Amino acid sequence: MIKYFTLIAALLVLPSSYAEIPSTVNTQADTFTWPGGGSLAVSLSYDDALNSQLDNVIPALDKHNFKASFYVVVNSPAMNARLDEWRAAANNGHELGNHSVYHPCRASLPNKDWVKAHHNLDHYSVAQMIEELEVANTFLKAIDGQSERTYTLPCGDMVIGADVSSRQQYLSQLNELFTAVKGEGDDARFSLILYPEGQSGKELINYIRNIPADTLLVNIIFHGVGGDYLSVSSEAHSELLTFLASNRDAYYVDSYINLMKYADSKL
C-alpha cells in the first residue's frame, strides 16, 4: 500500500502550490457572484480514492445535497474493490477527478522517502506523465461516461524529471487535457487551497469565516475522514457541512468542475 506524503497538522493555506499568479486579475471578477448571489464558493474535494470517503463522506454530503469532487488514484485498492460505489457516486452528481494512476511524486524532495522507485517523478518524462493522465481519464470515462475532467497534482509537484524547465511544458499540456487544474489559474481569487488534517469542526468553520473578502473560491482538499490517513474526524467534517448548509446564502458549494465551468462562462 502506498504511503502518502505527510502534511503538517496545522491549517496549511497555499494560494497555489505551483502557479505563478500575475499581479493583475480580470476586473470583471469585481462584480462576480455565484448562483444565488453569494460571493464565495467552497469546493469540497477528497483525494486518493479512500474507503473512508465512501463510508463516511458520501453519506454526509448526500444528507445536505452537496456535490463534491473525488480525485481518485486509479490503482487505489478502494477503487478496484468498490467500483460500483464510485460509479453510483458519479451517477448521483459527484465529480470523479483525475489524480493519476500511480500518484507519482518527486522522491528527491524532503520527506518523500516513501516514494517507490518506479513511481519517482524525478525519473519521469513529461510525455510519460501525460500518458499516465490520459490512461486515468480513459478509465474514469468508462466509469462515469464523462469526457471533461479536472485534475489535482499528486504532491503538488509540477517539475518532471527534476528539470525545472519541464514545468511550463507540463502545465501547457495539462491545460489542453483538463477543464481546470486545482490551484492553477490567472486569478488568485480562485486559487486558495486548504489541506485539513486533525482540525476540529470549529477550526474548519472559523477558517471559512475568515477567508479574505476578495476570495471567490476556496478549495478544501481532504484525504481521510474518520479513518485512513491525513484525516479529520467524521464529527469535524459533519460540523463543517452543517455550517455550510445553514449558510447557503453566503457559501455556494458544488463540484470543482461545475464551479470552474460556471466561472468561465461569466468572466
mmCIF file of C-alpha atoms in Angstrom:
data_model
loop_
_atom_site.group_PDB
_atom_site.id
_atom_site.type_symbol
_atom_site.label_atom_id
_atom_site.label_comp_id
_atom_site.label_asym_id
_atom_site.label_seq_id
_atom_site.Cartn_x
_atom_site.Cartn_y
_atom_site.Cartn_z
ATOM 1 C CA MET A 1 0.000 0.000 0.000
ATOM 2 C CA ILE A 2 1.324 3.436 -0.921
ATOM 3 C CA LYS A 3 2.478 5.619 1.928
ATOM 4 C CA TYR A 4 1.432 9.129 1.016
ATOM 5 C CA PHE A 5 3.069 12.455 1.724
ATOM 6 C CA THR A 6 2.717 13.962 5.184
ATOM 7 C CA LEU A 7 1.313 17.425 5.774
ATOM 8 C CA ILE A 8 1.548 19.426 8.986
ATOM 9 C CA ALA A 9 -1.415 19.238 11.327
ATOM 10 C CA ALA A 10 -1.931 22.993 11.393
ATOM 11 C CA LEU A 11 -4.042 24.675 8.728
ATOM 12 C CA LEU A 12 -1.995 24.887 5.588
ATOM 13 C CA VAL A 13 -3.114 27.559 3.136
ATOM 14 C CA LEU A 14 -1.484 27.974 -0.238
ATOM 15 C CA PRO A 15 -2.577 30.445 -2.934
ATOM 16 C CA SER A 16 -1.169 27.897 -5.361
ATOM 17 C CA SER A 17 1.448 25.210 -4.993
ATOM 18 C CA TYR A 18 2.809 25.781 -8.465
ATOM 19 C CA ALA A 19 1.044 28.510 -10.424
ATOM 20 C CA GLU A 20 2.651 31.882 -10.967
ATOM 21 C CA ILE A 21 -0.158 34.348 -10.350
ATOM 22 C CA PRO A 22 0.038 37.630 -12.284
ATOM 23 C CA SER A 23 -0.247 40.867 -10.333
ATOM 24 C CA THR A 24 -3.337 41.832 -12.304
ATOM 25 C CA VAL A 25 -6.632 39.964 -12.449
ATOM 26 C CA ASN A 26 -9.786 40.134 -14.542
ATOM 27 C CA THR A 27 -11.669 43.251 -13.440
ATOM 28 C CA GLN A 28 -14.966 41.527 -14.258
ATOM 29 C CA ALA A 29 -14.379 39.446 -11.125
ATOM 30 C CA ASP A 30 -15.082 42.592 -9.081
ATOM 31 C CA THR A 31 -18.810 42.102 -9.724
ATOM 32 C CA PHE A 32 -18.765 38.308 -9.968
ATOM 33 C CA THR A 33 -21.273 36.329 -7.895
ATOM 34 C CA TRP A 34 -22.134 32.652 -7.678
ATOM 35 C CA PRO A 35 -25.623 31.222 -8.270
ATOM 36 C CA GLY A 36 -27.844 32.570 -5.501
ATOM 37 C CA GLY A 37 -25.848 35.783 -5.262
ATOM 38 C CA GLY A 38 -23.097 34.721 -2.851
ATOM 39 C CA SER A 39 -19.522 35.924 -3.281
ATOM 40 C CA LEU A 40 -17.659 32.826 -2.009
ATOM 41 C CA ALA A 41 -17.794 29.270 -3.310
ATOM 42 C CA VAL A 42 -16.478 26.243 -1.420
ATOM 43 C CA SER A 43 -15.087 23.332 -3.398
ATOM 44 C CA LEU A 44 -15.092 20.234 -1.209
ATOM 45 C CA SER A 45 -12.698 17.654 -2.637
ATOM 46 C CA TYR A 46 -11.250 14.365 -1.453
ATOM 47 C CA ASP A 47 -8.001 12.861 -2.724
ATOM 48 C CA ASP A 48 -6.749 9.330 -3.403
ATOM 49 C CA ALA A 49 -9.970 7.222 -3.504
ATOM 50 C CA LEU A 50 -10.162 6.011 0.117
ATOM 51 C CA ASN A 51 -12.584 3.718 1.894
ATOM 52 C CA SER A 52 -13.469 6.380 4.469
ATOM 53 C CA GLN A 53 -14.677 8.632 1.665
ATOM 54 C CA LEU A 54 -17.210 6.036 0.551
ATOM 55 C CA ASP A 55 -18.142 5.072 4.107
ATOM 56 C CA ASN A 56 -18.262 8.474 5.798
ATOM 57 C CA VAL A 57 -18.042 11.324 3.309
ATOM 58 C CA ILE A 58 -20.609 10.496 0.643
ATOM 59 C CA PRO A 59 -23.457 9.828 3.127
ATOM 60 C CA ALA A 60 -22.668 13.125 4.891
ATOM 61 C CA LEU A 61 -22.607 15.058 1.606
ATOM 62 C CA ASP A 62 -25.808 13.456 0.382
ATOM 63 C CA LYS A 63 -27.566 14.365 3.636
ATOM 64 C CA HIS A 64 -27.146 18.041 2.684
ATOM 65 C CA ASN A 65 -27.414 17.526 -1.078
ATOM 66 C CA PHE A 66 -23.872 18.821 -1.581
ATOM 67 C CA LYS A 67 -21.906 17.780 -4.667
ATOM 68 C CA ALA A 68 -18.172 17.307 -4.225
ATOM 69 C CA SER A 69 -15.101 16.210 -6.180
ATOM 70 C CA PHE A 70 -13.242 12.948 -5.604
ATOM 71 C CA TYR A 71 -9.730 12.945 -7.074
ATOM 72 C CA VAL A 72 -9.096 9.267 -7.465
ATOM 73 C CA VAL A 73 -5.835 7.384 -7.855
ATOM 74 C CA VAL A 74 -6.837 4.789 -10.413
ATOM 75 C CA ASN A 75 -4.846 1.925 -8.843
ATOM 76 C CA SER A 76 -6.232 2.576 -5.355
ATOM 77 C CA PRO A 77 -7.367 -0.648 -3.636
ATOM 78 C CA ALA A 78 -10.620 1.084 -2.698
ATOM 79 C CA MET A 79 -11.238 1.900 -6.346
ATOM 80 C CA ASN A 80 -10.732 -1.667 -7.507
ATOM 81 C CA ALA A 81 -12.741 -3.290 -4.703
ATOM 82 C CA ARG A 82 -15.659 -0.839 -4.681
ATOM 83 C CA LEU A 83 -16.003 0.252 -8.281
ATOM 84 C CA ASP A 84 -19.809 0.100 -8.264
ATOM 85 C CA GLU A 85 -19.945 2.524 -5.324
ATOM 86 C CA TRP A 86 -17.740 5.060 -7.117
ATOM 87 C CA ARG A 87 -19.961 4.724 -10.181
ATOM 88 C CA ALA A 88 -23.040 5.325 -8.015
ATOM 89 C CA ALA A 89 -21.429 8.455 -6.546
ATOM 90 C CA ALA A 90 -20.768 9.785 -10.045
ATOM 91 C CA ASN A 91 -24.317 8.973 -11.122
ATOM 92 C CA ASN A 92 -25.519 10.984 -8.116
ATOM 93 C CA GLY A 93 -23.695 14.099 -9.321
ATOM 94 C CA HIS A 94 -20.344 13.862 -7.560
ATOM 95 C CA GLU A 95 -17.278 14.537 -9.684
ATOM 96 C CA LEU A 96 -14.619 11.891 -10.288
ATOM 97 C CA GLY A 97 -11.456 13.879 -10.897
ATOM 98 C CA ASN A 98 -8.076 12.729 -12.152
ATOM 99 C CA HIS A 99 -5.317 12.236 -9.587
ATOM 100 C CA SER A 100 -3.171 9.999 -11.839
ATOM 101 C CA VAL A 101 -2.762 6.236 -11.996
ATOM 102 C CA TYR A 102 0.156 5.739 -9.590
ATOM 103 C CA HIS A 103 0.375 9.020 -7.607
ATOM 104 C CA PRO A 104 3.985 9.730 -8.707
ATOM 105 C CA CYS A 105 5.900 12.291 -6.638
ATOM 106 C CA ARG A 106 9.450 13.648 -6.507
ATOM 107 C CA ALA A 107 11.495 11.411 -4.219
ATOM 108 C CA SER A 108 14.322 13.962 -4.135
ATOM 109 C CA LEU A 109 12.246 16.383 -2.065
ATOM 110 C CA PRO A 110 12.157 16.317 1.761
ATOM 111 C CA ASN A 111 10.006 13.673 3.487
ATOM 112 C CA LYS A 112 9.484 11.712 0.286
ATOM 113 C CA ASP A 113 11.346 8.548 1.260
ATOM 114 C CA TRP A 114 8.058 6.652 0.858
ATOM 115 C CA VAL A 115 8.004 7.198 -2.926
ATOM 116 C CA LYS A 116 8.661 3.947 -4.759
ATOM 117 C CA ALA A 117 11.471 3.979 -7.313
ATOM 118 C CA HIS A 118 9.147 3.180 -10.212
ATOM 119 C CA HIS A 119 6.760 5.977 -9.129
ATOM 120 C CA ASN A 120 9.509 8.578 -8.727
ATOM 121 C CA LEU A 121 8.579 11.681 -10.708
ATOM 122 C CA ASP A 122 12.245 12.632 -10.848
ATOM 123 C CA HIS A 123 12.662 9.759 -13.329
ATOM 124 C CA TYR A 124 9.561 10.517 -15.411
ATOM 125 C CA SER A 125 9.392 12.465 -18.654
ATOM 126 C CA VAL A 126 6.598 14.947 -19.377
ATOM 127 C CA ALA A 127 5.354 12.628 -22.131
ATOM 128 C CA GLN A 128 5.248 9.704 -19.692
ATOM 129 C CA MET A 129 3.268 11.702 -17.126
ATOM 130 C CA ILE A 130 0.796 12.961 -19.723
ATOM 131 C CA GLU A 131 0.301 9.414 -20.979
ATOM 132 C CA GLU A 132 -0.455 8.268 -17.423
ATOM 133 C CA LEU A 133 -3.055 11.002 -17.054
ATOM 134 C CA GLU A 134 -4.636 10.074 -20.374
ATOM 135 C CA VAL A 135 -4.925 6.451 -19.195
ATOM 136 C CA ALA A 136 -6.587 7.648 -15.972
ATOM 137 C CA ASN A 137 -9.025 9.800 -17.969
ATOM 138 C CA THR A 138 -9.965 6.807 -20.108
ATOM 139 C CA PHE A 139 -10.541 4.685 -17.005
ATOM 140 C CA LEU A 140 -12.723 7.360 -15.425
ATOM 141 C CA LYS A 141 -14.735 7.827 -18.613
ATOM 142 C CA ALA A 142 -15.525 4.104 -18.502
ATOM 143 C CA ILE A 143 -16.978 4.670 -15.015
ATOM 144 C CA ASP A 144 -18.949 7.901 -15.417
ATOM 145 C CA GLY A 145 -19.187 8.447 -19.179
ATOM 146 C CA GLN A 146 -17.794 11.984 -18.894
ATOM 147 C CA SER A 147 -15.303 13.436 -21.376
ATOM 148 C CA GLU A 148 -14.486 16.612 -19.406
ATOM 149 C CA ARG A 149 -12.267 16.252 -16.364
ATOM 150 C CA THR A 150 -10.371 18.289 -13.764
ATOM 151 C CA TYR A 151 -7.071 17.393 -12.124
ATOM 152 C CA THR A 152 -5.278 17.672 -8.806
ATOM 153 C CA LEU A 153 -1.481 17.279 -8.849
ATOM 154 C CA PRO A 154 -0.058 14.421 -6.752
ATOM 155 C CA CYS A 155 2.010 16.092 -4.020
ATOM 156 C CA GLY A 156 1.564 19.393 -5.872
ATOM 157 C CA ASP A 157 4.642 18.539 -7.962
ATOM 158 C CA MET A 158 4.963 20.465 -11.219
ATOM 159 C CA VAL A 159 8.560 19.584 -12.093
ATOM 160 C CA ILE A 160 9.019 16.408 -14.124
ATOM 161 C CA GLY A 161 12.336 14.581 -14.295
ATOM 162 C CA ALA A 162 13.954 17.016 -11.826
ATOM 163 C CA ASP A 163 14.330 19.602 -14.637
ATOM 164 C CA VAL A 164 12.702 22.875 -13.646
ATOM 165 C CA SER A 165 12.281 23.809 -17.317
ATOM 166 C CA SER A 166 9.761 20.961 -17.612
ATOM 167 C CA ARG A 167 7.255 22.886 -15.511
ATOM 168 C CA GLN A 168 5.926 25.125 -18.279
ATOM 169 C CA GLN A 169 5.776 22.281 -20.796
ATOM 170 C CA TYR A 170 3.838 20.165 -18.311
ATOM 171 C CA LEU A 171 1.437 22.978 -17.446
ATOM 172 C CA SER A 172 0.709 23.774 -21.090
ATOM 173 C CA GLN A 173 -0.213 20.140 -21.748
ATOM 174 C CA LEU A 174 -2.358 19.979 -18.616
ATOM 175 C CA ASN A 175 -4.283 22.995 -19.851
ATOM 176 C CA GLU A 176 -5.065 21.099 -23.053
ATOM 177 C CA LEU A 177 -6.032 17.888 -21.237
ATOM 178 C CA PHE A 178 -8.235 19.246 -18.431
ATOM 179 C CA THR A 179 -11.052 21.725 -17.949
ATOM 180 C CA ALA A 180 -9.241 23.026 -14.854
ATOM 181 C CA VAL A 181 -6.375 22.142 -12.523
ATOM 182 C CA LYS A 182 -6.673 22.733 -8.776
ATOM 183 C CA GLY A 183 -4.843 25.903 -7.755
ATOM 184 C CA GLU A 184 -3.749 26.812 -11.287
ATOM 185 C CA GLY A 185 -5.053 29.908 -12.963
ATOM 186 C CA ASP A 186 -4.502 33.555 -13.768
ATOM 187 C CA ASP A 187 -6.753 34.815 -10.974
ATOM 188 C CA ALA A 188 -5.569 34.166 -7.423
ATOM 189 C CA ARG A 189 -9.112 34.673 -6.142
ATOM 190 C CA PHE A 190 -9.928 31.145 -7.363
ATOM 191 C CA SER A 191 -6.721 29.505 -6.142
ATOM 192 C CA LEU A 192 -6.838 29.403 -2.336
ATOM 193 C CA ILE A 193 -6.225 25.854 -1.023
ATOM 194 C CA LEU A 194 -6.644 24.343 2.438
ATOM 195 C CA TYR A 195 -5.319 20.861 3.327
ATOM 196 C CA PRO A 196 -7.004 19.868 6.610
ATOM 197 C CA GLU A 197 -5.502 17.325 8.966
ATOM 198 C CA GLY A 198 -6.733 16.875 12.517
ATOM 199 C CA GLN A 199 -8.699 20.123 12.829
ATOM 200 C CA SER A 200 -11.912 20.326 14.813
ATOM 201 C CA GLY A 201 -15.175 21.364 13.231
ATOM 202 C CA LYS A 202 -14.888 24.729 14.940
ATOM 203 C CA GLU A 203 -11.432 25.304 13.466
ATOM 204 C CA LEU A 204 -12.632 24.456 9.964
ATOM 205 C CA ILE A 205 -15.644 26.745 10.331
ATOM 206 C CA ASN A 206 -13.516 29.610 11.654
ATOM 207 C CA TYR A 207 -11.224 29.202 8.676
ATOM 208 C CA ILE A 208 -14.179 29.644 6.306
ATOM 209 C CA ARG A 209 -15.454 32.626 8.266
ATOM 210 C CA ASN A 210 -12.073 34.346 7.987
ATOM 211 C CA ILE A 211 -11.453 33.890 4.258
ATOM 212 C CA PRO A 212 -10.192 37.203 2.777
ATOM 213 C CA ALA A 213 -13.080 39.219 1.382
ATOM 214 C CA ASP A 214 -11.713 39.287 -2.173
ATOM 215 C CA THR A 215 -11.504 35.466 -2.419
ATOM 216 C CA LEU A 216 -14.050 33.946 -4.805
ATOM 217 C CA LEU A 217 -13.302 30.246 -4.312
ATOM 218 C CA VAL A 218 -11.692 28.196 -1.560
ATOM 219 C CA ASN A 219 -10.545 24.657 -2.350
ATOM 220 C CA ILE A 220 -10.676 22.343 0.677
ATOM 221 C CA ILE A 221 -8.756 19.162 -0.098
ATOM 222 C CA PHE A 222 -9.452 16.343 2.362
ATOM 223 C CA HIS A 223 -7.925 12.879 2.455
ATOM 224 C CA GLY A 224 -9.230 10.544 5.154
ATOM 225 C CA VAL A 225 -12.406 11.393 7.069
ATOM 226 C CA GLY A 226 -12.963 9.293 10.179
ATOM 227 C CA GLY A 227 -10.237 6.903 9.055
ATOM 228 C CA ASP A 228 -7.340 6.290 6.649
ATOM 229 C CA TYR A 229 -4.588 8.974 6.730
ATOM 230 C CA LEU A 230 -4.158 12.770 6.801
ATOM 231 C CA SER A 231 -7.544 12.570 8.480
ATOM 232 C CA VAL A 232 -10.103 14.760 10.133
ATOM 233 C CA SER A 233 -12.802 13.200 12.286
ATOM 234 C CA SER A 234 -16.232 12.431 10.889
ATOM 235 C CA GLU A 235 -17.634 14.764 13.546
ATOM 236 C CA ALA A 236 -15.464 17.696 12.418
ATOM 237 C CA HIS A 237 -16.354 17.065 8.802
ATOM 238 C CA SER A 238 -20.066 16.893 9.626
ATOM 239 C CA GLU A 239 -19.896 20.133 11.627
ATOM 240 C CA LEU A 240 -18.389 21.897 8.620
ATOM 241 C CA LEU A 241 -21.081 20.574 6.287
ATOM 242 C CA THR A 242 -23.848 21.581 8.701
ATOM 243 C CA PHE A 243 -22.398 25.099 8.877
ATOM 244 C CA LEU A 244 -22.247 25.387 5.088
ATOM 245 C CA ALA A 245 -25.794 24.035 4.763
ATOM 246 C CA SER A 246 -27.038 26.582 7.288
ATOM 247 C CA ASN A 247 -25.388 29.430 5.374
ATOM 248 C CA ARG A 248 -26.181 28.625 1.753
ATOM 249 C CA ASP A 249 -26.840 32.301 1.014
ATOM 250 C CA ALA A 250 -23.232 33.107 1.877
ATOM 251 C CA TYR A 251 -21.382 29.983 0.669
ATOM 252 C CA TYR A 252 -22.062 28.222 -2.612
ATOM 253 C CA VAL A 253 -20.994 24.548 -2.629
ATOM 254 C CA ASP A 254 -20.572 22.480 -5.791
ATOM 255 C CA SER A 255 -18.111 20.179 -7.531
ATOM 256 C CA TYR A 256 -14.923 21.803 -8.772
ATOM 257 C CA ILE A 257 -15.709 21.158 -12.429
ATOM 258 C CA ASN A 258 -19.132 22.793 -12.108
ATOM 259 C CA LEU A 259 -17.682 25.787 -10.275
ATOM 260 C CA MET A 260 -14.935 26.375 -12.821
ATOM 261 C CA LYS A 261 -17.253 25.944 -15.805
ATOM 262 C CA TYR A 262 -19.655 28.451 -14.248
ATOM 263 C CA ALA A 263 -16.834 30.934 -13.584
ATOM 264 C CA ASP A 264 -15.522 30.503 -17.128
ATOM 265 C CA SER A 265 -18.969 31.298 -18.525
ATOM 266 C CA LYS A 266 -19.216 34.522 -16.512
ATOM 267 C CA LEU A 267 -15.708 36.010 -16.759
#
